[in-house]
Amino acid sequence: MKQRMKLVLQYFARCPNWQELEELVLAIMAERNDLELRTQAIATAEEAVEHEFHWSPTLLVDGNDPFASHDAEIGFYCRLYATPSGLAGSPSIEQLRQALAQA
């Protein structure tokens, strides 16, 4: 039996982009039955440090950030992703599919 892939969507409440990323992940989950999603609101600076929160929104795939930037600071910033259409508040659905396929 194939093990379920655990996804954690980290965000802070004022981030305008986390819900868009959640919608993309849910669309992919409708295509697959091996994904499990949990959202994780990061509310304090202490939580940001504890969870190594590198901006919002962040999607962890089995604990790893497939879109990690090695120089990203920990903190409450809106994250931008390089997509085929330019910078955006979340990766494209194809980039998400590729990241999940490589995980």
GROMACS .gro file of C-alpha atoms in nm:
model
  103
    1MET     CA    1   0.000   0.000   0.000
    2LYS     CA    2   0.134   0.339  -0.101
    3GLN     CA    3   0.205   0.577   0.186
    4ARG     CA    4   0.011   0.904   0.189
    5MET     CA    5   0.210   1.218   0.118
    6LYS     CA    6   0.170   1.470   0.399
    7LEU     CA    7   0.128   1.832   0.292
    8VAL     CA    8   0.135   2.125   0.533
    9LEU     CA    9   0.028   2.467   0.409
   10GLN     CA   10   0.190   2.726   0.634
   11TYR     CA   11   0.066   3.085   0.630
   12PHE     CA   12   0.004   3.393   0.838
   13ALA     CA   13  -0.344   3.540   0.861
   14ARG     CA   14  -0.277   3.865   0.670
   15CYS     CA   15  -0.126   3.685   0.372
   16PRO     CA   16  -0.353   3.734   0.071
   17ASN     CA   17  -0.211   3.436  -0.122
   18TRP     CA   18  -0.244   3.131   0.102
   19GLN     CA   19  -0.605   3.060   0.005
   20GLU     CA   20  -0.512   3.057  -0.364
   21LEU     CA   21  -0.241   2.800  -0.294
   22GLU     CA   22  -0.487   2.597  -0.087
   23GLU     CA   23  -0.733   2.593  -0.380
   24LEU     CA   24  -0.460   2.467  -0.616
   25VAL     CA   25  -0.361   2.193  -0.372
   26LEU     CA   26  -0.725   2.090  -0.328
   27ALA     CA   27  -0.763   2.070  -0.708
   28ILE     CA   28  -0.464   1.834  -0.723
   29MET     CA   29  -0.603   1.633  -0.431
   30ALA     CA   30  -0.922   1.579  -0.633
   31GLU     CA   31  -0.704   1.406  -0.896
   32ARG     CA   32  -0.505   1.194  -0.650
   33ASN     CA   33  -0.589   0.986  -0.345
   34ASP     CA   34  -0.246   0.976  -0.184
   35LEU     CA   35  -0.231   1.331  -0.046
   36GLU     CA   36  -0.320   1.456   0.300
   37LEU     CA   37  -0.339   1.833   0.364
   38ARG     CA   38  -0.316   2.021   0.690
   39THR     CA   39  -0.309   2.399   0.725
   40GLN     CA   40  -0.086   2.563   0.983
   41ALA     CA   41  -0.139   2.926   1.078
   42ILE     CA   42   0.178   3.088   1.209
   43ALA     CA   43   0.076   3.361   1.452
   44THR     CA   44   0.386   3.466   1.645
   45ALA     CA   45   0.755   3.528   1.585
   46GLU     CA   46   0.829   3.238   1.820
   47GLU     CA   47   0.615   3.002   1.608
   48ALA     CA   48   0.788   3.128   1.294
   49VAL     CA   49   1.126   3.034   1.440
   50GLU     CA   50   0.999   2.705   1.584
   51HIS     CA   51   0.856   2.593   1.248
   52GLU     CA   52   1.132   2.755   1.034
   53PHE     CA   53   0.863   2.955   0.856
   54HIS     CA   54   1.010   3.102   0.536
   55TRP     CA   55   0.733   3.337   0.431
   56SER     CA   56   0.372   3.289   0.335
   57PRO     CA   57   0.239   3.076   0.183
   58THR     CA   58   0.474   2.781   0.218
   59LEU     CA   59   0.382   2.426   0.122
   60LEU     CA   60   0.577   2.153   0.297
   61VAL     CA   61   0.577   1.813   0.126
   62ASP     CA   62   0.661   1.543   0.379
   63GLY     CA   63   0.839   1.812   0.580
   64ASN     CA   64   1.038   1.960   0.292
   65ASP     CA   65   0.983   2.285   0.105
   66PRO     CA   66   1.019   2.204  -0.268
   67PHE     CA   67   1.029   2.576  -0.352
   68ALA     CA   68   1.281   2.675  -0.082
   69SER     CA   69   1.509   2.967  -0.126
   70HIS     CA   70   1.831   2.913   0.065
   71ASP     CA   71   1.859   3.280   0.157
   72ALA     CA   72   1.497   3.333   0.272
   73GLU     CA   73   1.468   3.481   0.616
   74ILE     CA   74   1.233   3.343   0.876
   75GLY     CA   75   0.941   3.576   0.929
   76PHE     CA   76   0.613   3.728   0.826
   77TYR     CA   77   0.656   3.821   0.462
   78CYS     CA   78   0.448   3.744   0.157
   79ARG     CA   79   0.632   3.495  -0.056
   80LEU     CA   80   0.665   3.528  -0.433
   81TYR     CA   81   0.712   3.234  -0.666
   82ALA     CA   82   0.878   3.243  -1.007
   83THR     CA   83   0.618   3.096  -1.242
   84PRO     CA   84   0.606   3.067  -1.622
   85SER     CA   85   0.376   3.374  -1.616
   86GLY     CA   86   0.610   3.579  -1.395
   87LEU     CA   87   0.617   3.636  -1.021
   88ALA     CA   88   0.304   3.521  -0.839
   89GLY     CA   89   0.177   3.464  -0.487
   90SER     CA   90   0.176   3.086  -0.538
   91PRO     CA   91   0.335   2.838  -0.775
   92SER     CA   92   0.136   2.735  -1.080
   93ILE     CA   93  -0.067   2.416  -1.066
   94GLU     CA   94   0.183   2.253  -1.305
   95GLN     CA   95   0.474   2.351  -1.079
   96LEU     CA   96   0.286   2.195  -0.787
   97ARG     CA   97   0.221   1.875  -0.982
   98GLN     CA   98   0.590   1.855  -1.071
   99ALA     CA   99   0.701   1.917  -0.713
  100LEU     CA  100   0.470   1.644  -0.585
  101ALA     CA  101   0.585   1.402  -0.854
  102GLN     CA  102   0.948   1.459  -0.753
  103ALA     CA  103   0.885   1.424  -0.379
   0.00000   0.00000   0.00000
